[in-house]
JSON list of C-alpha atoms in Angstrom, two decimals:
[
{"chain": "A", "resi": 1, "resn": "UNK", "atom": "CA", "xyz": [119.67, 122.01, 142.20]},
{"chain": "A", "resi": 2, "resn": "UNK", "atom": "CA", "xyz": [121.44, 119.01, 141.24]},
{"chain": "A", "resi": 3, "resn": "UNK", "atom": "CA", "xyz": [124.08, 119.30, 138.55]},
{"chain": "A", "resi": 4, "resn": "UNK", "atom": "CA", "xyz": [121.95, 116.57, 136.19]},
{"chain": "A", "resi": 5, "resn": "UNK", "atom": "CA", "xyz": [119.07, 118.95, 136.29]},
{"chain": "A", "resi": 6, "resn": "UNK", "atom": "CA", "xyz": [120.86, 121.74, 135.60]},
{"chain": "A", "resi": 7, "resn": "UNK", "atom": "CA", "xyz": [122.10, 119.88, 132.03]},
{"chain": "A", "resi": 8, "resn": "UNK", "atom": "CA", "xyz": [118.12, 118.55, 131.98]},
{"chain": "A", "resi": 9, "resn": "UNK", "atom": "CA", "xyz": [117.00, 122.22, 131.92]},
{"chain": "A", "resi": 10, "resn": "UNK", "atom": "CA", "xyz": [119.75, 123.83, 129.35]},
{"chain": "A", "resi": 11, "resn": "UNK", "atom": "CA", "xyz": [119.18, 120.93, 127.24]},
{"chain": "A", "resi": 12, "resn": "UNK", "atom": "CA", "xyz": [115.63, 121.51, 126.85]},
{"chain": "A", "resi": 13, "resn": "UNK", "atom": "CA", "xyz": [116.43, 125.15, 126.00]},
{"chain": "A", "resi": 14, "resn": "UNK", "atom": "CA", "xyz": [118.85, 124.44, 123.36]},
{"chain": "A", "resi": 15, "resn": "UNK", "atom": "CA", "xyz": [118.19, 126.14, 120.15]},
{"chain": "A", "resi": 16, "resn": "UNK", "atom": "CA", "xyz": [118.75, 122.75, 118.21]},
{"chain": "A", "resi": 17, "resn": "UNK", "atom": "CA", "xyz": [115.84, 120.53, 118.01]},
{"chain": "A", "resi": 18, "resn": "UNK", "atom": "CA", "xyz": [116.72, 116.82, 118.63]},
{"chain": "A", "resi": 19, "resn": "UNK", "atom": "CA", "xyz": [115.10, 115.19, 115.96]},
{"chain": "A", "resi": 20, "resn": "UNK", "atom": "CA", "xyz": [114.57, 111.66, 115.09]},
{"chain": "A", "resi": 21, "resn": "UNK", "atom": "CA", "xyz": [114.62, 110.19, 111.84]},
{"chain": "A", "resi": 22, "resn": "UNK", "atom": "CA", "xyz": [111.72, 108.55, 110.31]},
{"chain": "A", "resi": 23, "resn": "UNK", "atom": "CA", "xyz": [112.97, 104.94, 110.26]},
{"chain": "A", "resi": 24, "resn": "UNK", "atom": "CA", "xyz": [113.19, 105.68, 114.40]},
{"chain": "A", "resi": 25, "resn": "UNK", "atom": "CA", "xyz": [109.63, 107.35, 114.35]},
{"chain": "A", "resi": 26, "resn": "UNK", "atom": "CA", "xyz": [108.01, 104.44, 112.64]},
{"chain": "A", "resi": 27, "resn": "UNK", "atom": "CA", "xyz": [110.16, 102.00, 115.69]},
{"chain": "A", "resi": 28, "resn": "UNK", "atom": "CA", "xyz": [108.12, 103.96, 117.78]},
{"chain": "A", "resi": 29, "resn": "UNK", "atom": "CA", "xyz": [105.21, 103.33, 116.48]},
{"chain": "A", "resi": 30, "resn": "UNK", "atom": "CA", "xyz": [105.57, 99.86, 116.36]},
{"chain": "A", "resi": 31, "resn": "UNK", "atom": "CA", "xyz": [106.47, 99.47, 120.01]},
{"chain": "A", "resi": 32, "resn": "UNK", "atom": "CA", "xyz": [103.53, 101.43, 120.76]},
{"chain": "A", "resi": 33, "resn": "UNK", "atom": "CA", "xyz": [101.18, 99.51, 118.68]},
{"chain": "A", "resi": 34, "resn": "UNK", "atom": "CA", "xyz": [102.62, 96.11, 120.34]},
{"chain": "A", "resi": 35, "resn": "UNK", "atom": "CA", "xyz": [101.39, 98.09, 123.81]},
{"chain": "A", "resi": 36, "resn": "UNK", "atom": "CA", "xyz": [98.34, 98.52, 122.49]},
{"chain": "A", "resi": 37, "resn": "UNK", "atom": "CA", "xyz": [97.75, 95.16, 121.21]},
{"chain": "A", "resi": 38, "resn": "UNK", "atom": "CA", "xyz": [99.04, 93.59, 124.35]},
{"chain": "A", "resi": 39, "resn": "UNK", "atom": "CA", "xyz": [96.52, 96.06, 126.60]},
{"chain": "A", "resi": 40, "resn": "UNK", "atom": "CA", "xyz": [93.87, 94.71, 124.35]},
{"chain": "A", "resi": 41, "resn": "UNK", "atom": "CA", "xyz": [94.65, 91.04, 125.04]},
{"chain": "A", "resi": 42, "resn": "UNK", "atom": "CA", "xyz": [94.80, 92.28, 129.12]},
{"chain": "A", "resi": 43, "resn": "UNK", "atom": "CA", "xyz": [91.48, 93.53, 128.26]},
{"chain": "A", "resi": 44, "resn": "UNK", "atom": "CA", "xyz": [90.05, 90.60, 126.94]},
{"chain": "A", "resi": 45, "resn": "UNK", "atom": "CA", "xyz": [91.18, 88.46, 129.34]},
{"chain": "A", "resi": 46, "resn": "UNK", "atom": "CA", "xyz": [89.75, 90.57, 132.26]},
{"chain": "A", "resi": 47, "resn": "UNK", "atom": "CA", "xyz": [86.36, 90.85, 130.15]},
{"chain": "A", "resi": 48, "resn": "UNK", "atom": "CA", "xyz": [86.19, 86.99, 130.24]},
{"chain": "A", "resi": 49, "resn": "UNK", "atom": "CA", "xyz": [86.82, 86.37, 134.02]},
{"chain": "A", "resi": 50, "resn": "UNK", "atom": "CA", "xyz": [84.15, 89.14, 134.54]},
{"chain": "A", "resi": 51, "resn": "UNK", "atom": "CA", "xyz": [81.63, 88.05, 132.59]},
{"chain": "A", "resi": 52, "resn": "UNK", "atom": "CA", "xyz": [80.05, 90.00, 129.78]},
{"chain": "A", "resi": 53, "resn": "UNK", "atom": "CA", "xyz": [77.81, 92.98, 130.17]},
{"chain": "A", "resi": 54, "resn": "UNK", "atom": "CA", "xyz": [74.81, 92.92, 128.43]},
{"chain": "A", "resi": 55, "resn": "UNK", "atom": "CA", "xyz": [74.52, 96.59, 128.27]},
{"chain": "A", "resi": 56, "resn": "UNK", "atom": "CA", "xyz": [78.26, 96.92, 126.68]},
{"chain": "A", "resi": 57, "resn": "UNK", "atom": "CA", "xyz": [80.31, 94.63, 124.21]},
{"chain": "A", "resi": 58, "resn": "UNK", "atom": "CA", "xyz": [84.07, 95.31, 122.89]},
{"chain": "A", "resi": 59, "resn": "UNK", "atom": "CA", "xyz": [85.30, 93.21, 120.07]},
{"chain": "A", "resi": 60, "resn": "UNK", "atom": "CA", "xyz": [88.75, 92.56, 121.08]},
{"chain": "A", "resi": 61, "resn": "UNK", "atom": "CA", "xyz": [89.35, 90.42, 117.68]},
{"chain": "A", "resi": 62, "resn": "UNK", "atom": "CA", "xyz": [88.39, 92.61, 115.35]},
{"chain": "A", "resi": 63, "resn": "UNK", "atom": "CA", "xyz": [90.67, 95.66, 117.05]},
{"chain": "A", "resi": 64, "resn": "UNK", "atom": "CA", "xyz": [93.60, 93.43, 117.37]},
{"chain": "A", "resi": 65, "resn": "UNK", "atom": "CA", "xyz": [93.06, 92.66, 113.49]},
{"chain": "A", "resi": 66, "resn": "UNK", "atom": "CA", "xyz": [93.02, 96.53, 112.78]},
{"chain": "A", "resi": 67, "resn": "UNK", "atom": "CA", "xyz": [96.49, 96.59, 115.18]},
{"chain": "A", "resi": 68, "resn": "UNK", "atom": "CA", "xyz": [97.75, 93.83, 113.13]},
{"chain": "A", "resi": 69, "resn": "UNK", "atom": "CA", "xyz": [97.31, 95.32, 109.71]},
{"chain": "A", "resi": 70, "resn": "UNK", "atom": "CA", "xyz": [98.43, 98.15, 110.58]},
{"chain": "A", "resi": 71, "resn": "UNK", "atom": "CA", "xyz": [101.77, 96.83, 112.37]},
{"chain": "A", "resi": 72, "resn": "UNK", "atom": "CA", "xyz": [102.18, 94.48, 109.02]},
{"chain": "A", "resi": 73, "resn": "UNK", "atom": "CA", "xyz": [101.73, 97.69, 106.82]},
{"chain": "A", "resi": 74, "resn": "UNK", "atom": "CA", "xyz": [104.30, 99.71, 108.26]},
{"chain": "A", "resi": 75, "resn": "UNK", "atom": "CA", "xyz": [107.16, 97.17, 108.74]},
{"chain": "A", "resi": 76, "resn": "UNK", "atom": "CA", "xyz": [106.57, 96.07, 104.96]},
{"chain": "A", "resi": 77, "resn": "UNK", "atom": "CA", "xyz": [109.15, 98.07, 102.64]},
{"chain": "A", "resi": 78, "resn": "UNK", "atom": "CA", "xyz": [106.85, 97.26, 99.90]},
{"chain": "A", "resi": 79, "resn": "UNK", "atom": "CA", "xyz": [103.96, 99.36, 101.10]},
{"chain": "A", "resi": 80, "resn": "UNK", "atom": "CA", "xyz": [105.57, 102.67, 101.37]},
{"chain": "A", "resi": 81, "resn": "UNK", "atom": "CA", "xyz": [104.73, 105.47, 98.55]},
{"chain": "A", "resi": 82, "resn": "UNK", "atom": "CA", "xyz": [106.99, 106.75, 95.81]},
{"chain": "A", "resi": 83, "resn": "UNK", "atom": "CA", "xyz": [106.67, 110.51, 96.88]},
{"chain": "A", "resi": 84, "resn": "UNK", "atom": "CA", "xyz": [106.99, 113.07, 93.61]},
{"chain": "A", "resi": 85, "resn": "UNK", "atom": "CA", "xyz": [109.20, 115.75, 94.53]},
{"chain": "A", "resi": 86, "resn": "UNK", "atom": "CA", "xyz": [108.37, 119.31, 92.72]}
]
């Protein structure tokens, strides 16, 4: 075994979880919703060259809306909740 997969394997057994903070959780997110926005427009795109199947129908505007507001709601500051602590 190579000596970088030796420190792989006793890093993943370390008894201190790596965590990430919310502010880089929510980054995530939003990298992964601009994936999943972009696969939609790949979609789309394919659907149009192909031709629509009258037996099936995906509206690619309205999901990419539902991306979009959700995207917009997480990068405002303003949206977030006051959270009451005990």
């Amino acid at each position: 075994m190579s000596a970088s997969h030796l420190a792989l394997k006793a890093a993943r057994r370390s008894t201190f979880p790596i965590q990430a903070s919310e502010k880089d959780e929510l980054a995530l997110v939003m990298r992964q919703l601009d994936q999943v926005q972009a696969g939609l427009d790949r979609a789309r795109v394919v659907a149009n060259q192909n031709g629509q199947d009258a037996r099936f129908y995906f509206d690619y505007l309205s999901a990419n809306r539902y991306v979009g507001r959700i995207l917009l709601t997480v990068s405002l500051p303003d949206q977030t909740l006051s959270v009451r602590k005990p």
